[in-house]
């Protein structure tokens, strides 16, 4: 498979090179190399596709194994729950298949006393309550009478800044205690 190239002067390219001509073995070697590389590339692509299919198959199998493992585990847990429920049911029955009576809170019924054994029951109810007695208050709140001296009203109009000379009396801080206890 040789390619003929020609130059502009219509000369054969292979004849214009000053080397020996390629032998048929060399040409076959070159063509075999090209065919070999092409075949190698095809083989590589085929192997890669096969590995991808195997990887997908393994992933699907792992998923299937997970589902089957979960199913088996669920069945085992359901069986254990059924066995435990059965044991609880059997232990709560009296053996004939009926449920054992549960103790109920019964109210005492009035029974007639037998004449031979007379007993008198005396019921007594004691009610205890606490009464809250208010303690008398000895301290009454003080009455406070506050008067404000306004300096503007007391001062004449001619001297608005004059302050009054007298200080207001201080109110006692503690009022006198009055005796409010009853006599």
mmCIF file of C-alpha atoms in Angstrom:
data_model
loop_
_atom_site.group_PDB
_atom_site.id
_atom_site.type_symbol
_atom_site.label_atom_id
_atom_site.label_comp_id
_atom_site.label_asym_id
_atom_site.label_seq_id
_atom_site.Cartn_x
_atom_site.Cartn_y
_atom_site.Cartn_z
ATOM 1 C CA UNK A 1 0.000 0.000 0.000
ATOM 2 C CA UNK A 2 2.215 2.699 -1.191
ATOM 3 C CA UNK A 3 1.199 6.200 -1.829
ATOM 4 C CA UNK A 4 2.364 7.962 -4.859
ATOM 5 C CA UNK A 5 3.239 11.565 -4.295
ATOM 6 C CA UNK A 6 4.308 13.758 -7.120
ATOM 7 C CA UNK A 7 6.072 17.019 -7.066
ATOM 8 C CA UNK A 8 5.201 19.976 -9.273
ATOM 9 C CA UNK A 9 7.538 18.849 -11.980
ATOM 10 C CA UNK A 10 5.630 15.567 -12.373
ATOM 11 C CA UNK A 11 8.322 13.531 -10.806
ATOM 12 C CA UNK A 12 7.592 10.566 -8.636
ATOM 13 C CA UNK A 13 8.298 11.413 -4.990
ATOM 14 C CA UNK A 14 9.836 8.060 -4.134
ATOM 15 C CA UNK A 15 12.162 8.283 -7.107
ATOM 16 C CA UNK A 16 13.229 11.780 -6.168
ATOM 17 C CA UNK A 17 14.615 10.638 -2.783
ATOM 18 C CA UNK A 18 18.230 9.654 -2.860
ATOM 19 C CA UNK A 19 17.841 6.507 -0.767
ATOM 20 C CA UNK A 20 17.438 2.938 -1.556
ATOM 21 C CA UNK A 21 13.951 1.830 -2.394
ATOM 22 C CA UNK A 22 11.856 0.119 0.337
ATOM 23 C CA UNK A 23 11.693 -3.601 0.065
ATOM 24 C CA UNK A 24 8.456 -5.540 0.125
ATOM 25 C CA UNK A 25 9.296 -6.827 3.612
ATOM 26 C CA UNK A 26 9.738 -3.276 4.896
ATOM 27 C CA UNK A 27 6.491 -2.220 3.333
ATOM 28 C CA UNK A 28 4.726 -5.261 4.859
ATOM 29 C CA UNK A 29 6.288 -4.470 8.260
ATOM 30 C CA UNK A 30 5.065 -0.879 8.062
ATOM 31 C CA UNK A 31 1.594 -1.916 6.991
ATOM 32 C CA UNK A 32 1.524 -4.637 9.689
ATOM 33 C CA UNK A 33 2.455 -2.120 12.354
ATOM 34 C CA UNK A 34 -0.441 0.098 11.344
ATOM 35 C CA UNK A 35 -2.835 -2.852 11.257
ATOM 36 C CA UNK A 36 -1.467 -4.071 14.594
ATOM 37 C CA UNK A 37 -1.943 -0.731 16.304
ATOM 38 C CA UNK A 38 -5.491 -0.539 14.969
ATOM 39 C CA UNK A 39 -6.237 -4.081 16.157
ATOM 40 C CA UNK A 40 -4.674 -3.313 19.562
ATOM 41 C CA UNK A 41 -6.848 -0.234 19.944
ATOM 42 C CA UNK A 42 -9.966 -2.220 19.044
ATOM 43 C CA UNK A 43 -9.018 -4.915 21.581
ATOM 44 C CA UNK A 44 -8.471 -2.275 24.259
ATOM 45 C CA UNK A 45 -11.924 -0.754 23.611
ATOM 46 C CA UNK A 46 -13.531 -4.210 23.674
ATOM 47 C CA UNK A 47 -11.913 -5.016 27.034
ATOM 48 C CA UNK A 48 -12.979 -1.690 28.496
ATOM 49 C CA UNK A 49 -16.579 -2.272 27.428
ATOM 50 C CA UNK A 50 -16.486 -5.769 28.970
ATOM 51 C CA UNK A 51 -15.098 -4.366 32.257
ATOM 52 C CA UNK A 52 -17.835 -1.701 32.333
ATOM 53 C CA UNK A 53 -20.497 -4.405 31.836
ATOM 54 C CA UNK A 54 -18.942 -6.481 34.656
ATOM 55 C CA UNK A 55 -18.879 -3.440 36.952
ATOM 56 C CA UNK A 56 -22.561 -2.701 36.243
ATOM 57 C CA UNK A 57 -23.445 -6.370 36.826
ATOM 58 C CA UNK A 58 -21.570 -6.374 40.159
ATOM 59 C CA UNK A 59 -23.350 -3.192 41.253
ATOM 60 C CA UNK A 60 -26.724 -4.745 40.381
ATOM 61 C CA UNK A 61 -25.842 -7.935 42.272
ATOM 62 C CA UNK A 62 -24.789 -5.940 45.335
ATOM 63 C CA UNK A 63 -28.092 -4.069 45.237
ATOM 64 C CA UNK A 64 -30.000 -7.351 44.902
ATOM 65 C CA UNK A 65 -28.037 -8.814 47.816
ATOM 66 C CA UNK A 66 -28.906 -5.797 49.955
ATOM 67 C CA UNK A 67 -32.594 -6.203 49.164
ATOM 68 C CA UNK A 68 -32.578 -9.921 49.881
ATOM 69 C CA UNK A 69 -30.617 -9.426 53.114
ATOM 70 C CA UNK A 70 -33.113 -6.794 54.255
ATOM 71 C CA UNK A 71 -36.021 -9.086 53.391
ATOM 72 C CA UNK A 72 -34.532 -11.987 55.344
ATOM 73 C CA UNK A 73 -33.727 -9.761 58.310
ATOM 74 C CA UNK A 74 -37.294 -8.390 58.301
ATOM 75 C CA UNK A 75 -38.775 -11.878 58.232
ATOM 76 C CA UNK A 76 -36.564 -12.991 61.137
ATOM 77 C CA UNK A 77 -37.539 -9.953 63.214
ATOM 78 C CA UNK A 78 -41.241 -10.537 62.468
ATOM 79 C CA UNK A 79 -40.915 -14.190 63.524
ATOM 80 C CA UNK A 80 -39.189 -13.199 66.785
ATOM 81 C CA UNK A 81 -41.936 -10.647 67.480
ATOM 82 C CA UNK A 82 -44.623 -13.270 66.797
ATOM 83 C CA UNK A 83 -42.956 -15.770 69.153
ATOM 84 C CA UNK A 84 -42.626 -13.174 71.928
ATOM 85 C CA UNK A 85 -46.262 -12.108 71.425
ATOM 86 C CA UNK A 86 -47.399 -15.734 71.569
ATOM 87 C CA UNK A 87 -45.468 -16.345 74.782
ATOM 88 C CA UNK A 88 -46.995 -13.244 76.380
ATOM 89 C CA UNK A 89 -50.489 -14.324 75.290
ATOM 90 C CA UNK A 90 -50.067 -17.865 76.586
ATOM 91 C CA UNK A 91 -48.673 -16.668 79.893
ATOM 92 C CA UNK A 92 -51.638 -14.318 80.365
ATOM 93 C CA UNK A 93 -54.268 -17.030 79.749
ATOM 94 C CA UNK A 94 -55.412 -19.729 82.156
ATOM 95 C CA UNK A 95 -54.453 -22.507 79.744
ATOM 96 C CA UNK A 96 -57.895 -23.111 78.181
ATOM 97 C CA UNK A 97 -57.689 -20.283 75.714
ATOM 98 C CA UNK A 98 -59.549 -17.709 77.745
ATOM 99 C CA UNK A 99 -57.937 -14.705 79.214
ATOM 100 C CA UNK A 100 -57.355 -14.892 82.959
ATOM 101 C CA UNK A 101 -59.557 -12.519 84.908
ATOM 102 C CA UNK A 102 -57.866 -9.389 86.024
ATOM 103 C CA UNK A 103 -58.378 -8.239 89.580
ATOM 104 C CA UNK A 104 -61.002 -5.527 89.620
ATOM 105 C CA UNK A 105 -61.599 -2.940 92.240
ATOM 106 C CA UNK A 106 -64.766 -4.161 93.913
ATOM 107 C CA UNK A 107 -66.894 -2.021 96.121
ATOM 108 C CA UNK A 108 -67.961 -3.517 99.433
ATOM 109 C CA UNK A 109 -71.561 -4.593 99.358
ATOM 110 C CA UNK A 110 -73.819 -4.377 102.334
ATOM 111 C CA UNK A 111 -74.095 -7.812 103.843
ATOM 112 C CA UNK A 112 -76.469 -8.847 106.525
ATOM 113 C CA UNK A 113 -74.661 -9.786 109.692
ATOM 114 C CA UNK A 114 -75.151 -13.302 110.875
ATOM 115 C CA UNK A 115 -77.020 -13.541 114.160
ATOM 116 C CA UNK A 116 -74.351 -15.670 115.811
ATOM 117 C CA UNK A 117 -71.579 -13.138 115.267
ATOM 118 C CA UNK A 118 -72.827 -9.630 115.700
ATOM 119 C CA UNK A 119 -70.376 -6.891 114.899
ATOM 120 C CA UNK A 120 -71.102 -3.201 115.045
ATOM 121 C CA UNK A 121 -69.219 -0.947 112.659
ATOM 122 C CA UNK A 122 -69.090 2.680 113.636
ATOM 123 C CA UNK A 123 -67.993 5.079 110.955
ATOM 124 C CA UNK A 124 -66.679 8.419 111.950
ATOM 125 C CA UNK A 125 -65.581 11.224 109.636
ATOM 126 C CA UNK A 126 -63.213 13.846 110.934
ATOM 127 C CA UNK A 127 -62.935 17.018 108.966
ATOM 128 C CA UNK A 128 -59.943 19.173 109.650
ATOM 129 C CA UNK A 129 -59.695 22.613 108.189
ATOM 130 C CA UNK A 130 -57.434 25.511 108.864
ATOM 131 C CA UNK A 131 -58.957 28.876 109.371
ATOM 132 C CA UNK A 132 -56.897 31.877 108.466
ATOM 133 C CA UNK A 133 -57.310 34.569 111.085
ATOM 134 C CA UNK A 134 -56.066 37.964 109.973
ATOM 135 C CA UNK A 135 -53.675 39.565 112.416
ATOM 136 C CA UNK A 136 -54.557 43.101 113.451
ATOM 137 C CA UNK A 137 -52.330 45.674 111.852
ATOM 138 C CA UNK A 138 -50.591 48.037 114.236
ATOM 139 C CA UNK A 139 -48.988 50.263 111.609
ATOM 140 C CA UNK A 140 -51.102 52.413 109.350
ATOM 141 C CA UNK A 141 -49.683 53.973 106.227
ATOM 142 C CA UNK A 142 -48.649 57.595 106.786
ATOM 143 C CA UNK A 143 -50.625 60.366 105.245
ATOM 144 C CA UNK A 144 -48.315 62.455 103.122
ATOM 145 C CA UNK A 145 -49.315 65.944 102.118
ATOM 146 C CA UNK A 146 -46.963 67.334 99.484
ATOM 147 C CA UNK A 147 -47.096 71.015 98.612
ATOM 148 C CA UNK A 148 -44.957 72.394 95.852
ATOM 149 C CA UNK A 149 -43.816 75.970 96.011
ATOM 150 C CA UNK A 150 -43.661 77.403 92.559
ATOM 151 C CA UNK A 151 -41.133 80.306 92.555
ATOM 152 C CA UNK A 152 -42.610 81.804 89.356
ATOM 153 C CA UNK A 153 -46.043 82.381 90.900
ATOM 154 C CA UNK A 154 -44.734 83.868 94.145
ATOM 155 C CA UNK A 155 -42.168 86.207 92.563
ATOM 156 C CA UNK A 156 -43.188 89.607 91.166
ATOM 157 C CA UNK A 157 -43.043 90.166 87.392
ATOM 158 C CA UNK A 158 -40.119 92.571 87.593
ATOM 159 C CA UNK A 159 -37.672 90.093 89.112
ATOM 160 C CA UNK A 160 -38.187 86.690 87.519
ATOM 161 C CA UNK A 161 -34.875 85.284 88.801
ATOM 162 C CA UNK A 162 -35.364 86.172 92.452
ATOM 163 C CA UNK A 163 -35.530 83.096 94.644
ATOM 164 C CA UNK A 164 -37.572 83.020 97.850
ATOM 165 C CA UNK A 165 -35.495 83.551 100.973
ATOM 166 C CA UNK A 166 -37.349 81.060 103.140
ATOM 167 C CA UNK A 167 -36.901 77.347 102.883
ATOM 168 C CA UNK A 168 -40.016 75.136 103.041
ATOM 169 C CA UNK A 169 -40.519 73.089 106.164
ATOM 170 C CA UNK A 170 -39.444 69.498 105.871
ATOM 171 C CA UNK A 171 -42.208 66.978 106.326
ATOM 172 C CA UNK A 172 -41.583 64.491 109.096
ATOM 173 C CA UNK A 173 -40.137 61.291 107.696
ATOM 174 C CA UNK A 174 -41.910 59.057 110.244
ATOM 175 C CA UNK A 175 -45.483 59.769 111.306
ATOM 176 C CA UNK A 176 -46.413 59.273 114.897
ATOM 177 C CA UNK A 177 -47.555 55.776 115.695
ATOM 178 C CA UNK A 178 -51.189 55.568 116.617
ATOM 179 C CA UNK A 179 -52.565 52.901 118.868
ATOM 180 C CA UNK A 180 -55.170 50.993 116.832
ATOM 181 C CA UNK A 181 -55.583 47.932 118.996
ATOM 182 C CA UNK A 182 -59.072 47.413 120.364
ATOM 183 C CA UNK A 183 -59.479 48.004 124.086
#
